[in-house]
PDB file of C-alpha atoms in Angstrom:
ATOM      1  CA  UNK P  17      54.067 115.825  81.533  1.00  0.00           C
ATOM      2  CA  UNK P  18      57.571 117.065  80.690  1.00  0.00           C
ATOM      3  CA  UNK P  19      57.398 119.727  83.413  1.00  0.00           C
ATOM      4  CA  UNK P  20      56.271 117.173  85.978  1.00  0.00           C
ATOM      5  CA  UNK P  21      59.131 114.846  85.026  1.00  0.00           C
ATOM      6  CA  UNK P  22      61.659 117.688  85.106  1.00  0.00           C
ATOM      7  CA  UNK P  23      60.290 118.837  88.455  1.00  0.00           C
ATOM      8  CA  UNK P  24      60.553 115.333  89.893  1.00  0.00           C
ATOM      9  CA  UNK P  25      64.162 114.853  88.786  1.00  0.00           C
ATOM     10  CA  UNK P  26      65.114 118.372  89.884  1.00  0.00           C
ATOM     11  CA  UNK P  27      63.633 117.712  93.318  1.00  0.00           C
ATOM     12  CA  UNK P  28      65.375 114.340  93.542  1.00  0.00           C
ATOM     13  CA  UNK P  29      68.751 115.835  92.498  1.00  0.00           C
ATOM     14  CA  UNK P  30      68.414 118.784  94.899  1.00  0.00           C
ATOM     15  CA  UNK P  31      67.428 116.473  97.746  1.00  0.00           C
ATOM     16  CA  UNK P  32      70.428 114.207  97.053  1.00  0.00           C
ATOM     17  CA  UNK P  33      72.734 117.248  96.970  1.00  0.00           C
ATOM     18  CA  UNK P  34      71.364 118.543 100.288  1.00  0.00           C
ATOM     19  CA  UNK P  35      71.779 115.139 101.939  1.00  0.00           C
ATOM     20  CA  UNK P  36      75.365 114.782 100.678  1.00  0.00           C
ATOM     21  CA  UNK P  37      76.169 118.313 101.839  1.00  0.00           C
ATOM     22  CA  UNK P  38      74.719 117.579 105.303  1.00  0.00           C
ATOM     23  CA  UNK P  39      76.732 114.348 105.490  1.00  0.00           C
ATOM     24  CA  UNK P  40      79.966 116.116 104.529  1.00  0.00           C
ATOM     25  CA  UNK P  41      79.392 118.906 107.056  1.00  0.00           C
ATOM     26  CA  UNK P  42      78.549 116.311 109.720  1.00  0.00           C
ATOM     27  CA  UNK P  43      81.829 114.445 109.159  1.00  0.00           C
ATOM     28  CA  UNK P  44      83.828 117.684 109.301  1.00  0.00           C
ATOM     29  CA  UNK P  45      81.971 118.752 112.435  1.00  0.00           C
ATOM     30  CA  UNK P  46      82.645 115.381 114.097  1.00  0.00           C
ATOM     31  CA  UNK P  47      86.355 115.504 113.238  1.00  0.00           C
ATOM     32  CA  UNK P  48      86.659 119.142 114.404  1.00  0.00           C
ATOM     33  CA  UNK P  49      84.843 118.311 117.634  1.00  0.00           C
ATOM     34  CA  UNK P  50      87.017 115.346 118.564  1.00  0.00           C
ATOM     35  CA  UNK P  51      90.424 116.459 117.350  1.00  0.00           C
ATOM     36  CA  UNK P  52      92.863 118.845 118.905  1.00  0.00           C
ATOM     37  CA  UNK P  53      93.081 120.933 115.760  1.00  0.00           C
ATOM     38  CA  UNK P  54      90.668 122.531 113.337  1.00  0.00           C
ATOM     39  CA  UNK P  55      90.100 120.357 110.267  1.00  0.00           C
ATOM     40  CA  UNK P  56      88.003 122.864 108.378  1.00  0.00           C
ATOM     41  CA  UNK P  57      87.558 126.551 109.191  1.00  0.00           C
ATOM     42  CA  UNK P  58      84.806 126.797 106.582  1.00  0.00           C
ATOM     43  CA  UNK P  59      82.151 124.798 108.378  1.00  0.00           C
ATOM     44  CA  UNK P  60      78.902 126.686 108.062  1.00  0.00           C
ATOM     45  CA  UNK P  61      78.699 129.252 110.875  1.00  0.00           C
ATOM     46  CA  UNK P  62      74.935 128.678 111.003  1.00  0.00           C
ATOM     47  CA  UNK P  63      75.535 125.240 112.489  1.00  0.00           C
ATOM     48  CA  UNK P  64      75.284 126.022 116.137  1.00  0.00           C
ATOM     49  CA  UNK P  65      73.814 122.787 117.346  1.00  0.00           C
ATOM     50  CA  UNK P  66      74.339 119.155 116.553  1.00  0.00           C
ATOM     51  CA  UNK P  67      70.634 118.845 115.722  1.00  0.00           C
ATOM     52  CA  UNK P  68      71.476 120.469 112.385  1.00  0.00           C
ATOM     53  CA  UNK P  69      73.748 117.524 111.581  1.00  0.00           C
ATOM     54  CA  UNK P  70      73.774 113.748 111.423  1.00  0.00           C
ATOM     55  CA  UNK P  71      74.776 112.315 114.797  1.00  0.00           C
ATOM     56  CA  UNK P  72      77.897 110.389 113.818  1.00  0.00           C
ATOM     57  CA  UNK P  73      79.588 108.316 116.512  1.00  0.00           C
ATOM     58  CA  UNK P  74      82.697 107.580 114.422  1.00  0.00           C
ATOM     59  CA  UNK P  75      84.298 108.233 111.062  1.00  0.00           C
ATOM     60  CA  UNK P  76      85.907 105.711 108.722  1.00  0.00           C
ATOM     61  CA  UNK P  77      88.648 106.849 106.347  1.00  0.00           C
ATOM     62  CA  UNK P  78      90.210 104.744 103.592  1.00  0.00           C
ATOM     63  CA  UNK P  79      92.870 106.977 102.009  1.00  0.00           C
ATOM     64  CA  UNK P  80      93.605 104.727  99.019  1.00  0.00           C
ATOM     65  CA  UNK P  81      90.037 105.025  97.705  1.00  0.00           C
ATOM     66  CA  UNK P  82      89.494 108.569  99.024  1.00  0.00           C
ATOM     67  CA  UNK P  83      86.616 107.545 101.281  1.00  0.00           C
ATOM     68  CA  UNK P  84      85.737 109.532 104.399  1.00  0.00           C
ATOM     69  CA  UNK P  85      82.350 108.655 105.824  1.00  0.00           C
ATOM     70  CA  UNK P  86      80.559 109.011 109.137  1.00  0.00           C
ATOM     71  CA  UNK P  87      79.151 106.049 111.041  1.00  0.00           C
ATOM     72  CA  UNK P  88      75.977 106.185 113.101  1.00  0.00           C
ATOM     73  CA  UNK P  89      75.053 104.131 116.162  1.00  0.00           C
ATOM     74  CA  UNK P  90      74.044 100.498 115.534  1.00  0.00           C
ATOM     75  CA  UNK P  91      70.493 101.302 116.663  1.00  0.00           C
ATOM     76  CA  UNK P  92      70.081 104.408 114.479  1.00  0.00           C
ATOM     77  CA  UNK P  93      67.639 104.159 111.554  1.00  0.00           C
ATOM     78  CA  UNK P  94      70.409 105.430 109.238  1.00  0.00           C
ATOM     79  CA  UNK P  95      72.594 102.432 110.158  1.00  0.00           C
ATOM     80  CA  UNK P  96      71.555 100.572 107.042  1.00  0.00           C
ATOM     81  CA  UNK P  97      73.398  99.798 103.798  1.00  0.00           C
ATOM     82  CA  UNK P  98      70.605 101.513 101.897  1.00  0.00           C
ATOM     83  CA  UNK P  99      71.582 104.836 103.530  1.00  0.00           C
ATOM     84  CA  UNK P 100      75.089 104.557 104.875  1.00  0.00           C
ATOM     85  CA  UNK P 101      77.997 102.307 105.753  1.00  0.00           C
ATOM     86  CA  UNK P 102      76.401  99.912 108.200  1.00  0.00           C
ATOM     87  CA  UNK P 103      77.910  98.816 111.502  1.00  0.00           C
ATOM     88  CA  UNK P 104      76.715  95.228 111.787  1.00  0.00           C
ATOM     89  CA  UNK P 105      74.972  94.255 115.020  1.00  0.00           C
ATOM     90  CA  UNK P 106      77.684  91.718 115.912  1.00  0.00           C
ATOM     91  CA  UNK P 107      80.264  94.505 116.075  1.00  0.00           C
ATOM     92  CA  UNK P 108      82.210  95.704 119.055  1.00  0.00           C
ATOM     93  CA  UNK P 109      83.730  99.160 118.818  1.00  0.00           C
ATOM     94  CA  UNK P 110      87.524  99.561 118.736  1.00  0.00           C
ATOM     95  CA  UNK P 111      87.794 100.766 122.334  1.00  0.00           C
ATOM     96  CA  UNK P 112      86.969  97.202 123.500  1.00  0.00           C
ATOM     97  CA  UNK P 113      89.770  94.635 123.900  1.00  0.00           C
ATOM     98  CA  UNK P 114      89.889  92.178 120.976  1.00  0.00           C
ATOM     99  CA  UNK P 115      87.120  94.073 119.215  1.00  0.00           C
ATOM    100  CA  UNK P 116      85.644  93.063 115.885  1.00  0.00           C
ATOM    101  CA  UNK P 117      84.147  96.019 114.041  1.00  0.00           C
ATOM    102  CA  UNK P 118      82.164  94.829 111.006  1.00  0.00           C
ATOM    103  CA  UNK P 119      81.317  97.405 108.338  1.00  0.00           C
ATOM    104  CA  UNK P 120      79.191  96.678 105.274  1.00  0.00           C
ATOM    105  CA  UNK P 121      78.218  98.854 102.330  1.00  0.00           C
ATOM    106  CA  UNK P 122      77.074  98.564  98.745  1.00  0.00           C
ATOM    107  CA  UNK P 123      79.353  98.409  95.747  1.00  0.00           C
ATOM    108  CA  UNK P 124      78.148  99.332  92.277  1.00  0.00           C
ATOM    109  CA  UNK P 125      77.178 102.728  90.927  1.00  0.00           C
ATOM    110  CA  UNK P 126      74.351 104.039  93.116  1.00  0.00           C
ATOM    111  CA  UNK P 127      74.650 107.093  95.345  1.00  0.00           C
ATOM    112  CA  UNK P 128      74.991 104.794  98.394  1.00  0.00           C
ATOM    113  CA  UNK P 129      77.729 102.575  96.927  1.00  0.00           C
ATOM    114  CA  UNK P 130      80.321 103.695  99.443  1.00  0.00           C
ATOM    115  CA  UNK P 131      82.424 100.536  99.001  1.00  0.00           C
ATOM    116  CA  UNK P 132      82.431 100.615  95.188  1.00  0.00           C
ATOM    117  CA  UNK P 133      86.248 100.858  95.113  1.00  0.00           C
ATOM    118  CA  UNK P 134      86.929  98.525  98.028  1.00  0.00           C
ATOM    119  CA  UNK P 135      88.277  95.911  95.608  1.00  0.00           C
ATOM    120  CA  UNK P 136      91.269  98.223  94.991  1.00  0.00           C
ATOM    121  CA  UNK P 137      92.632  97.570  98.471  1.00  0.00           C
ATOM    122  CA  UNK P 138      95.616  95.265  98.791  1.00  0.00           C
ATOM    123  CA  UNK P 139      97.668  93.770 101.595  1.00  0.00           C
ATOM    124  CA  UNK P 140      99.084  96.421 103.987  1.00  0.00           C
ATOM    125  CA  UNK P 141      96.783  99.272 102.859  1.00  0.00           C
ATOM    126  CA  UNK P 142      95.591 101.384 105.776  1.00  0.00           C
ATOM    127  CA  UNK P 143      92.082 102.070 107.063  1.00  0.00           C
ATOM    128  CA  UNK P 144      91.399 104.569 109.857  1.00  0.00           C
ATOM    129  CA  UNK P 145      88.586 104.671 112.362  1.00  0.00           C
ATOM    130  CA  UNK P 146      88.145 107.857 114.407  1.00  0.00           C
ATOM    131  CA  UNK P 147      86.261 106.999 117.577  1.00  0.00           C
ATOM    132  CA  UNK P 148      86.071 108.628 121.016  1.00  0.00           C
ATOM    133  CA  UNK P 149      89.063 110.911 120.479  1.00  0.00           C
ATOM    134  CA  UNK P 150      91.320 108.112 119.205  1.00  0.00           C
ATOM    135  CA  UNK P 151      92.508 107.374 115.687  1.00  0.00           C
ATOM    136  CA  UNK P 152      92.663 103.610 115.163  1.00  0.00           C
ATOM    137  CA  UNK P 153      95.033 102.653 112.364  1.00  0.00           C
ATOM    138  CA  UNK P 154      94.314  99.292 110.761  1.00  0.00           C
ATOM    139  CA  UNK P 155      96.238  97.475 108.023  1.00  0.00           C
ATOM    140  CA  UNK P 156      94.766  95.030 105.526  1.00  0.00           C
ATOM    141  CA  UNK P 157      95.985  91.503 106.324  1.00  0.00           C
ATOM    142  CA  UNK P 158      93.599  89.289 104.366  1.00  0.00           C
ATOM    143  CA  UNK P 159      91.248  89.553 101.370  1.00  0.00           C
ATOM    144  CA  UNK P 160      88.943  86.800 100.149  1.00  0.00           C
ATOM    145  CA  UNK P 161      85.614  86.122  98.468  1.00  0.00           C
ATOM    146  CA  UNK P 162      82.607  84.311  99.884  1.00  0.00           C
ATOM    147  CA  UNK P 163      79.241  83.290  98.472  1.00  0.00           C
ATOM    148  CA  UNK P 164      76.511  85.888  98.845  1.00  0.00           C
ATOM    149  CA  UNK P 165      74.030  83.897 100.925  1.00  0.00           C
ATOM    150  CA  UNK P 166      73.314  86.094 103.946  1.00  0.00           C
ATOM    151  CA  UNK P 167      76.082  84.550 106.040  1.00  0.00           C
ATOM    152  CA  UNK P 168      79.760  85.408 106.192  1.00  0.00           C
ATOM    153  CA  UNK P 169      82.400  83.160 107.639  1.00  0.00           C
ATOM    154  CA  UNK P 170      85.050  85.533 108.911  1.00  0.00           C
ATOM    155  CA  UNK P 171      88.610  84.239 109.079  1.00  0.00           C
ATOM    156  CA  UNK P 172      90.722  86.193 111.554  1.00  0.00           C
ATOM    157  CA  UNK P 173      93.448  85.688 114.107  1.00  0.00           C
ATOM    158  CA  UNK P 174      92.919  86.147 117.815  1.00  0.00           C
ATOM    159  CA  UNK P 175      94.852  88.455 120.069  1.00  0.00           C
ATOM    160  CA  UNK P 176      94.210  91.775 118.340  1.00  0.00           C
ATOM    161  CA  UNK P 177      91.484  94.204 117.350  1.00  0.00           C
ATOM    162  CA  UNK P 178      89.963  93.688 113.915  1.00  0.00           C
ATOM    163  CA  UNK P 179      88.129  95.739 111.335  1.00  0.00           C
ATOM    164  CA  UNK P 180      86.183  93.668 108.823  1.00  0.00           C
ATOM    165  CA  UNK P 181      84.903  95.282 105.621  1.00  0.00           C
ATOM    166  CA  UNK P 182      82.256  93.490 103.551  1.00  0.00           C
ATOM    167  CA  UNK P 183      80.710  94.364 100.197  1.00  0.00           C
ATOM    168  CA  UNK P 184      79.154  92.629  97.214  1.00  0.00           C
ATOM    169  CA  UNK P 185      81.246  92.038  94.132  1.00  0.00           C
ATOM    170  CA  UNK P 186      79.329  93.833  91.409  1.00  0.00           C
ATOM    171  CA  UNK P 187      77.809  91.548  88.790  1.00  0.00           C
ATOM    172  CA  UNK P 188      78.384  88.328  90.764  1.00  0.00           C
ATOM    173  CA  UNK P 189      76.847  86.291  93.557  1.00  0.00           C
ATOM    174  CA  UNK P 190      79.976  86.809  95.661  1.00  0.00           C
ATOM    175  CA  UNK P 191      81.028  89.140  98.441  1.00  0.00           C
ATOM    176  CA  UNK P 192      84.443  90.578  99.168  1.00  0.00           C
ATOM    177  CA  UNK P 193      85.687  90.314 102.753  1.00  0.00           C
ATOM    178  CA  UNK P 194      88.672  92.382 103.879  1.00  0.00           C
ATOM    179  CA  UNK P 195      90.221  91.706 107.272  1.00  0.00           C
ATOM    180  CA  UNK P 196      92.273  94.468 108.884  1.00  0.00           C
ATOM    181  CA  UNK P 197      94.334  94.200 112.055  1.00  0.00           C
ATOM    182  CA  UNK P 198      94.898  97.114 114.398  1.00  0.00           C
ATOM    183  CA  UNK P 199      98.460  98.402 114.130  1.00  0.00           C
ATOM    184  CA  UNK P 200      98.348 101.616 116.145  1.00  0.00           C
ATOM    185  CA  UNK P 201      96.153 103.874 118.270  1.00  0.00           C
ATOM    186  CA  UNK P 202      96.774 107.624 118.414  1.00  0.00           C
ATOM    187  CA  UNK P 203      95.112 109.839 120.978  1.00  0.00           C
ATOM    188  CA  UNK P 204      93.502 113.055 119.801  1.00  0.00           C
ATOM    189  CA  UNK P 205      92.433 111.678 116.408  1.00  0.00           C
ATOM    190  CA  UNK P 206      95.462 113.166 114.699  1.00  0.00           C
ATOM    191  CA  UNK P 207      94.255 113.561 111.136  1.00  0.00           C
TER     192      UNK P 207
END
């Protein structure tokens, strides 16, 4: 029984490691592919095709909490908070005028709690979205809590592009909503 238990946990740990490694290589590959400069010369030379990687359409970076994570298409099976940072179906991508990009992820302590440190953000902190060869630079303009009831009333101003980050507040029945306004777009995804 001990060997079976050890085997199970070893398999689970190895599988988690392999998934995290694939995700990290996929983000680096995406950033190398869409930027004008090499981000990482050490990407595995055996990766010759994108089929070896997760098909990210964008990357989100939050420097303050050291988060860099790929985003998959809204219709992809991995676009789910149980696997990734989810792009909500109501979202419009940042290349659209007056876009509203909604991202949701778990907080807490699980391996998919990508927004576990989101509560550390404050007014004017930056969040970057790399999408279609452009780096979108957003700044936090509003933070507030809402009841966790399946609906989120989003308070934002018109006339600009928005990034809205949503996560649960661990140990409560509340959610944290962070509104970011677009401040700058840079061609070439300058990292």
